[in-house]
Short mmCIF file of C-alpha atoms in Angstrom, two decimals:
data_model
loop_
_atom_site.label_atom_id
_atom_site.label_comp_id
_atom_site.label_asym_id
_atom_site.label_seq_id
_atom_site.Cartn_x
_atom_site.Cartn_y
_atom_site.Cartn_z
CA MET A 1 -2.34 -124.10 22.77
CA LYS A 2 -5.11 -122.07 21.28
CA PRO A 3 -4.35 -118.66 20.04
CA HIS A 4 -5.91 -115.82 21.77
CA PRO A 5 -8.82 -114.24 19.70
CA PHE A 6 -7.91 -110.83 18.07
CA LYS A 7 -9.50 -107.83 19.86
CA PRO A 8 -9.46 -104.59 18.01
CA LEU A 9 -7.84 -101.92 19.82
CA GLN A 10 -10.35 -99.58 21.38
CA SER A 11 -9.86 -95.76 20.85
CA ARG A 12 -9.42 -93.85 24.02
CA ARG A 13 -12.00 -91.16 24.62
CA THR A 14 -10.59 -87.64 24.63
CA PRO A 15 -11.10 -85.96 28.09
CA ILE A 16 -13.37 -83.13 28.34
CA ILE A 17 -10.45 -81.15 30.07
CA THR A 18 -7.18 -81.90 28.48
CA VAL A 19 -3.65 -81.04 29.75
CA LEU A 20 -3.49 -78.03 27.32
CA ASP A 21 -6.82 -76.82 28.84
CA ARG A 22 -5.62 -76.91 32.40
CA MET A 23 -2.15 -75.48 31.67
CA VAL A 24 -3.63 -72.29 29.82
CA ALA A 25 -6.61 -71.92 32.25
CA ALA A 26 -4.24 -72.19 35.22
CA GLU A 27 -1.93 -69.64 33.82
CA LEU A 28 -4.69 -67.32 32.98
CA ALA A 29 -6.23 -67.62 36.56
CA LYS A 30 -2.79 -66.81 38.23
CA THR A 31 -2.06 -63.96 35.88
CA LEU A 32 -5.48 -62.46 36.09
CA GLY A 33 -5.48 -62.55 39.81
CA ALA A 34 -2.12 -60.77 39.92
CA VAL A 35 -3.12 -58.12 37.37
CA LEU A 36 -6.61 -57.56 38.83
CA GLY A 37 -5.17 -57.26 42.43
CA VAL A 38 -2.73 -54.49 41.34
CA LEU A 39 -5.07 -52.47 39.36
CA VAL A 40 -7.85 -52.58 42.04
CA THR A 41 -5.34 -51.55 44.69
CA ILE A 42 -4.19 -48.55 42.73
CA ILE A 43 -7.57 -47.47 41.93
CA VAL A 44 -9.18 -48.27 45.27
CA SER A 45 -6.29 -46.29 46.87
CA ARG A 46 -7.25 -43.11 45.05
CA LYS A 47 -10.61 -43.28 45.93
CA PHE A 48 -9.99 -43.98 49.59
CA LEU A 49 -7.94 -40.86 49.64
CA SER A 50 -10.98 -38.84 48.77
CA ILE A 51 -13.05 -40.76 51.36
CA LEU A 52 -10.41 -40.15 54.06
CA ALA A 53 -10.39 -36.24 53.16
CA LYS A 54 -14.29 -36.23 53.79
CA ALA A 55 -13.58 -38.03 57.10
CA ILE A 56 -11.25 -35.58 58.02
CA GLU A 57 -13.53 -32.76 57.44
CA GLY A 58 -16.03 -34.45 59.57
CA GLU A 59 -18.49 -35.48 56.68
CA LEU A 60 -17.92 -39.25 57.26
CA SER A 61 -17.71 -41.35 60.50
CA GLY A 62 -14.91 -43.81 60.93
CA GLU A 63 -17.36 -46.80 60.51
CA THR A 64 -18.44 -45.56 57.26
CA ILE A 65 -15.11 -45.08 55.86
CA PHE A 66 -14.20 -49.08 55.59
CA GLN A 67 -17.95 -49.74 54.62
CA LEU A 68 -17.50 -47.34 51.68
CA LEU A 69 -13.81 -48.93 50.84
CA GLY A 70 -15.40 -52.30 50.88
CA LEU A 71 -18.24 -51.16 48.24
CA LYS A 72 -15.60 -49.35 46.26
CA VAL A 73 -13.63 -52.55 45.92
CA LEU A 74 -16.71 -54.42 44.29
CA THR A 75 -17.23 -51.62 41.94
CA ALA A 76 -13.51 -51.36 40.84
CA THR A 77 -13.17 -55.12 40.60
CA ALA A 78 -16.23 -55.21 37.88
CA GLN A 79 -14.96 -52.21 36.04
CA LEU A 80 -11.41 -53.56 35.54
CA LEU A 81 -12.12 -57.22 34.76
CA PRO A 82 -12.12 -56.65 30.98
CA ALA A 83 -8.78 -54.84 31.08
CA SER A 84 -7.21 -57.37 33.48
CA LEU A 85 -8.26 -60.30 31.48
CA PHE A 86 -7.23 -58.73 28.20
CA MET A 87 -3.63 -58.01 29.81
CA ALA A 88 -3.55 -61.39 31.43
CA SER A 89 -4.41 -63.19 27.92
CA LEU A 90 -1.62 -61.11 26.27
CA THR A 91 0.82 -62.08 28.93
CA VAL A 92 0.09 -65.80 28.95
CA LEU A 93 0.02 -66.15 25.20
CA GLY A 94 2.89 -63.88 24.48
CA ARG A 95 5.10 -65.97 26.81
CA MET A 96 4.16 -69.14 25.13
CA TYR A 97 5.10 -67.50 21.63
CA ARG A 98 8.24 -66.18 23.10
CA ASP A 99 9.14 -69.51 24.38
CA GLN A 100 8.20 -71.17 21.36
CA GLU A 101 5.65 -73.29 22.98
CA MET A 102 3.12 -72.30 20.27
CA SER A 103 5.46 -73.76 17.68
CA VAL A 104 5.69 -77.10 19.57
CA LEU A 105 1.80 -77.04 19.97
CA ALA A 106 1.42 -76.31 16.05
CA SER A 107 3.59 -78.95 15.26
CA SER A 108 1.64 -81.32 17.32
CA GLY A 109 -1.45 -80.58 15.58
CA VAL A 110 -2.92 -77.98 17.94
CA GLY A 111 -4.60 -75.18 16.09
CA LEU A 112 -6.13 -71.83 17.05
CA SER A 113 -9.58 -73.41 17.73
CA ARG A 114 -7.81 -75.67 20.43
CA ILE A 115 -6.23 -72.35 21.95
CA TYR A 116 -9.65 -70.87 21.97
CA ARG A 117 -11.13 -73.89 23.68
CA ALA A 118 -8.53 -73.78 26.23
CA MET A 119 -9.19 -70.19 26.98
CA CYS A 120 -12.74 -70.75 27.19
CA TRP A 121 -12.59 -72.73 30.40
CA MET A 122 -11.43 -69.43 32.01
CA VAL A 123 -12.87 -66.58 29.86
CA VAL A 124 -16.59 -68.06 30.06
CA PRO A 125 -16.64 -68.32 33.84
CA VAL A 126 -15.22 -64.68 34.10
CA THR A 127 -17.81 -63.42 31.74
CA VAL A 128 -20.39 -64.90 33.71
CA VAL A 129 -19.05 -63.25 36.99
CA ALA A 130 -18.55 -60.04 35.22
CA ALA A 131 -22.13 -59.91 34.11
CA VAL A 132 -23.45 -60.47 37.75
CA LEU A 133 -20.86 -57.94 39.12
CA ALA A 134 -21.95 -55.41 36.46
CA LEU A 135 -25.80 -55.92 36.32
CA GLN A 136 -26.51 -56.72 39.93
CA VAL A 137 -23.60 -55.96 42.31
CA MET A 138 -22.63 -52.77 40.93
CA PRO A 139 -25.95 -50.89 41.38
CA TRP A 140 -26.58 -52.57 44.71
CA SER A 141 -23.00 -51.33 45.89
CA GLU A 142 -24.13 -47.80 44.59
CA ARG A 143 -27.35 -47.78 46.62
CA GLN A 144 -25.40 -48.85 49.71
CA ALA A 145 -22.93 -46.11 49.25
CA GLN A 146 -25.55 -43.52 48.53
CA ALA A 147 -27.46 -44.62 51.79
CA LEU A 148 -24.43 -44.45 53.90
CA MET A 149 -23.62 -40.96 52.61
CA GLU A 150 -26.99 -39.65 53.04
CA LYS A 151 -26.95 -41.03 56.66
CA ASP A 152 -23.75 -39.55 57.52
CA GLU A 153 -24.73 -36.15 55.90
CA GLN A 154 -27.83 -36.05 58.17
CA SER A 155 -25.54 -36.31 61.16
CA ALA A 156 -22.74 -34.27 60.03
CA ASP A 157 -23.61 -31.18 61.87
CA VAL A 158 -23.38 -33.14 65.16
CA ARG A 159 -20.07 -34.88 64.48
CA GLY A 160 -18.24 -32.33 62.52
CA ILE A 161 -16.95 -30.37 65.45
CA LYS A 162 -12.91 -30.29 65.61
CA PRO A 163 -11.43 -28.30 68.28
CA GLY A 164 -8.72 -25.60 67.51
CA ARG A 165 -10.47 -24.93 64.11
CA PHE A 166 -13.25 -23.12 62.37
CA ASN A 167 -16.20 -25.47 61.84
CA GLU A 168 -19.20 -24.57 59.40
CA PHE A 169 -22.51 -25.81 60.01
CA SER A 170 -26.07 -25.42 58.39
CA GLN A 171 -24.59 -24.79 54.83
CA GLY A 172 -22.36 -21.93 56.38
CA ASP A 173 -24.92 -20.07 58.35
CA VAL A 174 -23.27 -21.05 61.64
CA VAL A 175 -19.50 -20.95 62.18
CA LEU A 176 -18.28 -22.32 65.49
CA TYR A 177 -14.76 -22.45 67.06
CA ALA A 178 -14.07 -24.42 70.23
CA GLU A 179 -10.46 -24.23 71.86
CA ARG A 180 -10.70 -27.69 73.22
CA LEU A 181 -13.04 -30.72 73.82
CA SER A 182 -13.41 -32.46 77.20
CA ASP A 183 -13.86 -36.09 77.54
CA ASP A 184 -17.71 -35.70 78.04
CA ASN A 185 -17.87 -33.73 74.67
CA SER A 186 -18.24 -30.48 76.39
CA MET A 187 -16.67 -27.53 74.48
CA HIS A 188 -14.47 -24.78 76.19
CA LYS A 189 -13.64 -21.22 75.05
CA ILE A 190 -16.16 -21.09 72.36
CA PHE A 191 -16.75 -18.49 69.51
CA VAL A 192 -19.99 -18.80 67.41
CA GLN A 193 -21.13 -16.65 64.30
CA SER A 194 -24.47 -17.05 63.25
CA ARG A 195 -26.30 -15.47 60.34
CA GLN A 196 -29.92 -14.81 59.77
CA ARG A 197 -31.02 -12.75 56.89
CA ASP A 198 -29.01 -9.59 56.96
CA LYS A 199 -28.13 -9.62 60.62
CA THR A 200 -25.14 -11.48 62.03
CA GLY A 201 -24.71 -12.54 65.65
CA VAL A 202 -21.47 -13.19 67.34
CA VAL A 203 -21.23 -15.23 70.59
CA ALA A 204 -18.35 -15.80 73.01
CA ALA A 205 -18.73 -18.21 75.74
CA ASP A 206 -16.86 -20.15 78.26
CA SER A 207 -18.29 -23.56 77.67
CA GLY A 208 -20.91 -25.39 75.88
CA ASN A 209 -22.22 -28.70 74.55
CA LEU A 210 -24.59 -30.16 71.95
CA LYS A 211 -28.22 -31.01 72.69
CA ARG A 212 -31.00 -32.69 70.83
CA ASN A 213 -34.73 -31.85 71.61
CA GLU A 214 -37.84 -34.09 71.05
CA LEU A 215 -38.37 -33.09 67.43
CA GLY A 216 -34.77 -34.10 66.43
CA GLU A 217 -33.41 -30.69 66.34
CA TYR A 218 -29.83 -29.94 67.44
CA PHE A 219 -28.73 -26.92 69.40
CA VAL A 220 -25.21 -25.45 70.62
CA VAL A 221 -25.95 -24.72 74.15
CA LEU A 222 -23.51 -21.93 75.45
CA ARG A 223 -22.75 -20.93 79.16
CA ASN A 224 -21.30 -17.76 80.65
CA GLY A 225 -20.90 -15.64 77.61
CA ARG A 226 -21.51 -12.62 75.62
CA ARG A 227 -23.70 -12.04 72.53
CA TYR A 228 -23.00 -9.15 69.87
CA GLN A 229 -25.88 -8.90 67.24
CA GLY A 230 -26.23 -6.20 64.39
CA VAL A 231 -25.53 -5.32 60.78
CA PRO A 232 -21.96 -5.27 59.70
CA GLY A 233 -20.69 -1.85 58.87
CA ARG A 234 -23.16 -0.22 61.33
CA ALA A 235 -22.40 0.87 64.90
CA ASP A 236 -25.77 -0.04 66.53
CA PHE A 237 -24.78 -3.41 67.85
CA ILE A 238 -26.65 -4.97 70.57
CA ILE A 239 -24.52 -6.45 73.28
CA SER A 240 -26.04 -8.74 75.79
CA GLU A 241 -24.57 -11.07 78.59
CA PHE A 242 -26.00 -14.47 79.22
CA ASP A 243 -25.88 -17.51 81.75
CA GLU A 244 -27.11 -19.94 79.03
CA TYR A 245 -27.99 -19.24 75.37
CA ALA A 246 -28.61 -21.84 72.54
CA VAL A 247 -27.90 -21.57 68.84
CA ARG A 248 -29.79 -23.96 66.51
CA ILE A 249 -27.98 -26.03 64.03
CA ASP A 250 -30.10 -26.93 61.01
CA GLY A 251 -29.30 -30.40 59.52
CA PRO A 252 -29.94 -31.25 55.96
CA GLU A 253 -33.60 -31.56 55.16
CA ALA A 254 -34.79 -35.00 54.78
CA GLU A 255 -34.86 -35.78 50.92
CA THR A 256 -36.83 -38.57 49.20
CA ALA A 257 -35.44 -37.97 45.67
CA SER A 258 -35.28 -41.04 43.47
CA LEU A 259 -32.00 -43.14 43.22
CA LYS A 260 -29.44 -41.91 40.79
CA ARG A 261 -29.10 -43.97 37.54
CA GLU A 262 -25.81 -45.57 38.71
CA ALA A 263 -27.86 -47.17 41.47
CA SER A 264 -31.06 -48.07 39.69
CA ASP A 265 -31.77 -51.83 38.78
CA SER A 266 -30.80 -53.07 35.42
CA LEU A 267 -34.12 -54.00 34.52
CA MET A 268 -35.67 -50.64 35.40
CA LEU A 269 -33.12 -49.17 33.07
CA TRP A 270 -34.03 -51.27 30.16
CA TYR A 271 -37.96 -50.77 30.58
CA SER A 272 -37.52 -46.96 30.93
CA HIS A 273 -36.71 -46.60 27.28
CA THR A 274 -35.02 -43.17 28.05
CA PRO A 275 -31.79 -42.38 26.28
CA ARG A 276 -29.85 -41.64 29.58
CA GLU A 277 -31.02 -44.86 31.33
CA LEU A 278 -30.22 -46.95 28.10
CA ALA A 279 -26.86 -45.37 28.06
CA GLU A 280 -26.25 -46.38 31.92
CA LEU A 281 -27.35 -50.00 30.92
CA GLN A 282 -24.74 -49.89 28.02
CA LYS A 283 -22.00 -49.01 30.31
CA ARG A 284 -22.95 -52.05 32.55
CA LEU A 285 -23.17 -54.43 29.58
CA ALA A 286 -19.79 -53.24 28.45
CA VAL A 287 -18.18 -55.20 31.29
CA PRO A 288 -19.03 -58.82 30.41
CA LEU A 289 -19.06 -58.06 26.71
CA GLY A 290 -15.64 -56.39 27.01
CA VAL A 291 -14.39 -59.56 28.69
CA LEU A 292 -15.51 -61.77 25.97
CA PHE A 293 -14.44 -59.57 22.92
CA LEU A 294 -11.24 -58.40 24.28
CA SER A 295 -10.13 -62.07 25.08
CA PHE A 296 -11.16 -63.06 21.64
CA LEU A 297 -8.77 -60.35 20.24
CA ALA A 298 -5.87 -61.30 22.43
CA VAL A 299 -5.29 -64.41 20.56
CA PRO A 300 -4.02 -63.12 17.31
CA LEU A 301 -2.64 -59.87 19.01
CA SER A 302 -0.38 -61.98 21.09
CA LYS A 303 1.56 -63.58 18.46
CA ILE A 304 5.16 -62.32 18.61
CA ALA A 305 8.38 -63.41 17.19
CA PRO A 306 10.49 -65.87 19.43
CA ARG A 307 13.04 -63.29 20.07
CA SER A 308 11.08 -60.09 20.51
CA GLY A 309 11.19 -58.17 23.73
CA VAL A 310 9.42 -59.25 27.03
CA TYR A 311 6.59 -56.96 26.58
CA GLY A 312 5.59 -58.06 23.04
CA ASN A 313 2.63 -56.16 21.78
CA VAL A 314 1.65 -54.55 25.16
CA PHE A 315 1.98 -51.02 23.74
CA THR A 316 -0.24 -51.90 20.70
CA ALA A 317 -2.60 -53.54 23.00
CA PHE A 318 -2.64 -50.44 25.19
CA LEU A 319 -3.57 -48.17 22.28
CA ILE A 320 -6.39 -50.59 21.21
CA TYR A 321 -7.73 -50.51 24.83
CA VAL A 322 -7.66 -46.76 24.83
CA VAL A 323 -9.48 -46.57 21.59
CA TYR A 324 -12.11 -48.99 22.80
CA GLU A 325 -12.71 -47.33 26.10
CA ASN A 326 -13.16 -43.82 24.49
CA SER A 327 -15.30 -45.16 21.84
CA GLN A 328 -17.54 -46.63 24.52
CA LYS A 329 -17.88 -43.23 26.20
CA ILE A 330 -18.56 -41.52 22.98
CA THR A 331 -21.23 -43.81 21.96
CA GLN A 332 -22.83 -43.47 25.27
CA GLY A 333 -22.85 -39.76 24.91
CA LEU A 334 -24.13 -39.86 21.50
CA LEU A 335 -26.96 -42.16 22.59
CA MET A 336 -27.96 -39.92 25.57
CA THR A 337 -28.21 -36.86 23.13
CA GLU A 338 -30.13 -39.35 20.73
CA LYS A 339 -27.56 -38.65 17.85
CA ILE A 340 -27.12 -42.42 17.03
CA PRO A 341 -29.74 -45.29 17.21
CA LEU A 342 -29.70 -47.89 20.12
CA TRP A 343 -28.49 -50.81 17.92
CA LEU A 344 -25.61 -48.74 16.76
CA SER A 345 -24.43 -47.50 20.23
CA TYR A 346 -24.60 -51.19 21.66
CA SER A 347 -22.97 -52.90 18.67
CA GLY A 348 -20.79 -50.66 16.83
CA VAL A 349 -17.68 -50.93 19.45
CA TYR A 350 -17.94 -54.64 19.16
CA ALA A 351 -18.17 -54.93 15.46
CA PHE A 352 -15.01 -52.68 15.37
CA LEU A 353 -13.36 -55.31 17.68
CA LEU A 354 -14.30 -58.18 15.48
CA VAL A 355 -13.16 -56.42 12.25
CA LEU A 356 -9.82 -55.86 14.00
CA THR A 357 -9.53 -59.41 15.16
CA ALA A 358 -10.13 -60.68 11.53
CA ALA A 359 -7.61 -58.19 10.14
CA LEU A 360 -5.12 -59.51 12.61
CA PHE A 361 -5.76 -63.22 11.68
CA ILE A 362 -5.32 -62.07 8.07
CA ARG A 363 -2.01 -60.50 8.78
CA ASN A 364 -0.63 -63.44 10.77
CA LEU A 365 -1.88 -66.47 8.68
CA GLY A 366 -2.04 -64.87 5.16
CA ILE A 367 -5.33 -64.36 2.96
CA LYS A 368 -4.55 -67.57 0.86
CA TRP A 369 -4.36 -69.76 3.84
CA ILE A 370 -7.70 -68.52 5.23
CA VAL A 371 -9.36 -68.89 1.87
CA GLN A 372 -8.03 -72.50 1.52
CA ILE A 373 -9.23 -73.37 5.05
CA ALA A 374 -12.52 -71.74 4.20
CA ARG A 375 -12.86 -73.88 1.00
CA GLU A 376 -12.11 -77.19 2.75
CA LYS A 377 -14.74 -76.51 5.50
CA VAL A 378 -17.32 -75.80 2.91
CA GLY A 379 -16.20 -78.65 0.86
CA LEU A 380 -15.40 -76.79 -2.50
#
């Protein structure tokens, strides 16, 4: 019987995505979805109340409300991504430290580089999505919102009549009161006050309706009423009766003003080379850069003792994020007034985050261990 030839044992290839990568990425995805959903709901609910108030006043139509709400959801999602991923990273890694999973991984030879690699499977795609949302979707959403608002403002004088209340039109020059509205949009028991220069006219009529002429101008056509015209404080009023009388309601003038900075294209902001436009671009770039740098900071910040509280370093993280967010706004304001150069405005906050991350690593690992690892890497 011939012995089998010796075959050396072939080493198995390390898979591209390991079990640790899948576990960390899955936990981050679930936690990010939950945190982002809660934050977006809170912020959009507050904005929805202001939109609803405008709809009640007759400034917006019912269709526009939900369109604006959808656009606000896109904007809020982009703006809240850095904070949401920062909180999700702290929650996931803090739980692993608290349950001593990190200790088990460390005893198995899993170092911080492997933790960063596992996080990158989630952080890098979120950074790309954040960049697209901030640089493309947010200005598009703002343009759509401005177009909807301008369209509704142009027709606000037609839609804004509410029965049983005083309605102001044409920038306050016309005040109209109708006791009730019928199904065919006819008004009954109408009171109208119109102001032209120093003269004031008051009209009381039994009925009326709105009409639009060929030039696109709107009129309140009143029937069977009485008109009083004169100067307040004087007795020489002119009183006249009529079968039909029309009061013009001037809509807002057509404006061809340029788009606001919030709605401008990102490339246009960069090529403008003006401080205010560059500050707006900085605000947009802060979304993907915040996702990246805050996630990098979350690794050393999330290290807690096994028996520490459930929330770990959440309070410290909250203070860091408040300082980060306020620093962003301060540097943007200084850039707009040209008090600091462009490179400092764009990089100063992230340099601070890198220094803070390095300080946390030194606190957690010790300066001697870091120096020893650095010597081994260099080969000294």
